[in-house]
């Protein structure tokens, strides 16, 4: 078994707390031992990133672009080793692993290699300023430069370790920041491999550091550190709130991509096949461990029975099983603790009066691993915990409605506001509804994404935006420079 180490300032360092086991959620076997970083290790990594920052921010955009492109090439070359490791750590199915875990990370590095070359400064029109006691009047020119923030801690959740990290590290490095990566405790090993690749393709020591740990302490130490200027965090709203509060002490710049409870409004004029296909992504795409998933179906009463029946007959067609079997659609969830949490949420829905139309608890055909099959709870209302709280598993709840205003009110009656959906063949009506939804994104008749679109949440789903060029802006500070014309 490979001996994984932290990478701090170009050195491979053992975790001060020894190691901990990373468990394969499909087999419950040990995938590998990850270093257990202490708070002191986190502070050392922050210091190393700080030391490397002045030289890195002076590198040319071409240099940064070349290194990012080299990363993309190397990750692609190494995908035969990385994919099995990521699948073992995350429980991703062959389909999700092959199509997304590596290719999406590669395309993010390619995108931000191009981004490094982009001029993202803002030219200001000349301004006529009057003479004042401060200075003589005249034409004053100016520019808004986007400068690197400095040192960025990139703290990520389980589900898509490399893709999530690429979405942070890519734009952060492109714009001249150094980084400390802190992956999720459950799937850290591919991120250590990735840090080694950064070293191999020629990133200078200290520009990319990595710490891993089984506890939140090392992440919290990064949030406290004066050597960290920005926290780029993707994870739960609960932890996001803690980071928001703790980061205030050192005035951290924050990009917080948090939880969601995606409302999917299905209007009376929806193409039900399209709506059902979109909703089924909650079951079939990474076992519902997706922040943007349309988990909350809000369905016009006239099509309610048909939609519920359609989902109920589709669910058994999704094979639950080991992720490495080609016909598996629903793999395991990340851990036993998460499986138990999902099952508790389902039980709370039943207790509150929801109809359990499809029960995915204890699915057949799997005798080990942490599995929950597709689950459908119908006849729900917005007072139920199962409708209000994020589940992060393959569970759809269905709430009926009678008119458009009620649908919007139900959708917006949520602490979250990450990603909503409208299914309707009247695209003008769907667009008008989309504008009234309190969510950072709305998909009309699709669960597809546009990676150039700004990505982020309203309300408790986060602060800030990344995606496309917005990712570049997120890792910069605006600096104005003015001069007499
Ligand atoms: P989590 O919040 O439990 O953990 C995320 C990361 O934060 C981990 O690396 C963890 O070690 C670290 N952490 C925990 N406590 C910390 C603290 N006090 N200070 C600093 N770091 C700390 O999330 P998770 O369970 O790994 O992932 C699931 C959650 O992530 C869901 O809520 C999901 O919606 C969310 N998510 C959001 C997006 C998005 O883009 N909005 C994408 C994927 C996942």
mmCIF file of C-alpha atoms and ligand atoms in Angstrom, residues 155-159 164 182-186 215-216 219-220 223 233-237 239 242-243 257-260 291 390 392 418 455 461, ligand 1:
data_model
loop_
_atom_site.group_PDB
_atom_site.id
_atom_site.type_symbol
_atom_site.label_atom_id
_atom_site.label_comp_id
_atom_site.label_asym_id
_atom_site.label_seq_id
_atom_site.Cartn_x
_atom_site.Cartn_y
_atom_site.Cartn_z
ATOM 1 C CA UNK A 155 -11.535 23.117 1.440
ATOM 2 C CA UNK A 156 -13.673 20.568 -0.378
ATOM 3 C CA UNK A 157 -16.471 18.053 0.319
ATOM 4 C CA UNK A 158 -16.645 14.382 -0.602
ATOM 5 C CA UNK A 159 -18.368 13.454 -3.859
ATOM 6 C CA UNK A 164 -14.185 20.149 -6.890
ATOM 7 C CA UNK A 182 -7.756 20.419 2.415
ATOM 8 C CA UNK A 183 -9.855 17.655 0.845
ATOM 9 C CA UNK A 184 -12.717 15.889 2.633
ATOM 10 C CA UNK A 185 -11.699 13.257 5.195
ATOM 11 C CA UNK A 186 -13.506 10.535 3.224
ATOM 12 C CA UNK A 215 -11.240 15.668 11.913
ATOM 13 C CA UNK A 216 -12.340 19.261 11.143
ATOM 14 C CA UNK A 219 -9.573 22.966 8.229
ATOM 15 C CA UNK A 220 -10.555 25.150 11.174
ATOM 16 C CA UNK A 223 -9.685 29.432 8.709
ATOM 17 C CA UNK A 233 -15.098 26.264 0.644
ATOM 18 C CA UNK A 234 -17.532 23.789 -0.798
ATOM 19 C CA UNK A 235 -19.524 21.782 1.710
ATOM 20 C CA UNK A 236 -22.463 21.871 4.052
ATOM 21 C CA UNK A 237 -24.281 25.016 5.113
ATOM 22 C CA UNK A 239 -19.864 24.212 8.277
ATOM 23 C CA UNK A 242 -18.924 28.261 11.120
ATOM 24 C CA UNK A 243 -16.367 29.397 8.545
ATOM 25 C CA UNK A 257 -20.567 26.939 -2.097
ATOM 26 C CA UNK A 258 -22.984 25.265 0.305
ATOM 27 C CA UNK A 259 -25.967 22.962 0.514
ATOM 28 C CA UNK A 260 -29.130 22.896 -1.579
ATOM 29 C CA UNK A 291 -25.846 19.769 -4.141
ATOM 30 C CA UNK A 390 -30.981 18.599 2.594
ATOM 31 C CA UNK A 392 -27.712 14.345 0.046
ATOM 32 C CA UNK A 418 -28.789 26.938 -4.976
ATOM 33 C CA UNK A 455 -22.357 29.282 -10.127
ATOM 34 C CA UNK A 461 -26.633 28.125 -0.107
HETATM 35 P P1 LIG B 1 -18.912 19.169 5.198
HETATM 36 O O1 LIG B 1 -19.366 20.566 5.324
HETATM 37 O O2 LIG B 1 -19.172 18.229 6.306
HETATM 38 O O3 LIG B 1 -17.333 19.133 4.950
HETATM 39 C C1 LIG B 1 -16.722 19.840 3.895
HETATM 40 C C2 LIG B 1 -15.270 20.106 4.237
HETATM 41 O O4 LIG B 1 -15.188 21.003 5.339
HETATM 42 C C3 LIG B 1 -14.476 18.879 4.635
HETATM 43 O O5 LIG B 1 -13.209 18.952 4.036
HETATM 44 C C4 LIG B 1 -14.384 19.026 6.147
HETATM 45 O O6 LIG B 1 -13.276 18.374 6.713
HETATM 46 C C5 LIG B 1 -14.245 20.529 6.290
HETATM 47 N N1 LIG B 1 -14.615 21.094 7.598
HETATM 48 C C6 LIG B 1 -15.481 20.589 8.521
HETATM 49 N N2 LIG B 1 -15.575 21.435 9.570
HETATM 50 C C7 LIG B 1 -14.766 22.500 9.299
HETATM 51 C C8 LIG B 1 -14.465 23.710 9.999
HETATM 52 N N3 LIG B 1 -15.025 23.986 11.171
HETATM 53 N N4 LIG B 1 -13.621 24.580 9.430
HETATM 54 C C9 LIG B 1 -13.072 24.314 8.215
HETATM 55 N N5 LIG B 1 -13.311 23.183 7.512
HETATM 56 C C10 LIG B 1 -14.159 22.291 8.051
HETATM 57 O O7 LIG B 1 -19.539 18.634 3.821
HETATM 58 P P2 LIG B 1 -19.527 17.162 3.232
HETATM 59 O O8 LIG B 1 -20.373 16.308 4.114
HETATM 60 O O9 LIG B 1 -18.145 16.739 2.912
HETATM 61 O O10 LIG B 1 -20.253 17.378 1.812
HETATM 62 C C11 LIG B 1 -21.630 17.426 1.655
HETATM 63 C C12 LIG B 1 -22.132 18.841 1.630
HETATM 64 O O11 LIG B 1 -21.459 19.593 0.633
HETATM 65 C C13 LIG B 1 -23.605 18.947 1.272
HETATM 66 O O12 LIG B 1 -24.213 19.879 2.126
HETATM 67 C C14 LIG B 1 -23.602 19.475 -0.158
HETATM 68 O O13 LIG B 1 -24.742 20.177 -0.535
HETATM 69 C C15 LIG B 1 -22.393 20.339 -0.134
HETATM 70 N N6 LIG B 1 -21.903 20.554 -1.505
HETATM 71 C C16 LIG B 1 -22.090 21.790 -2.066
HETATM 72 C C17 LIG B 1 -21.668 22.019 -3.375
HETATM 73 C C18 LIG B 1 -21.850 23.376 -4.022
HETATM 74 O O14 LIG B 1 -21.187 23.630 -5.011
HETATM 75 N N7 LIG B 1 -22.710 24.249 -3.527
HETATM 76 C C19 LIG B 1 -21.041 20.988 -4.098
HETATM 77 C C20 LIG B 1 -20.864 19.746 -3.490
HETATM 78 C C21 LIG B 1 -21.294 19.548 -2.180
#
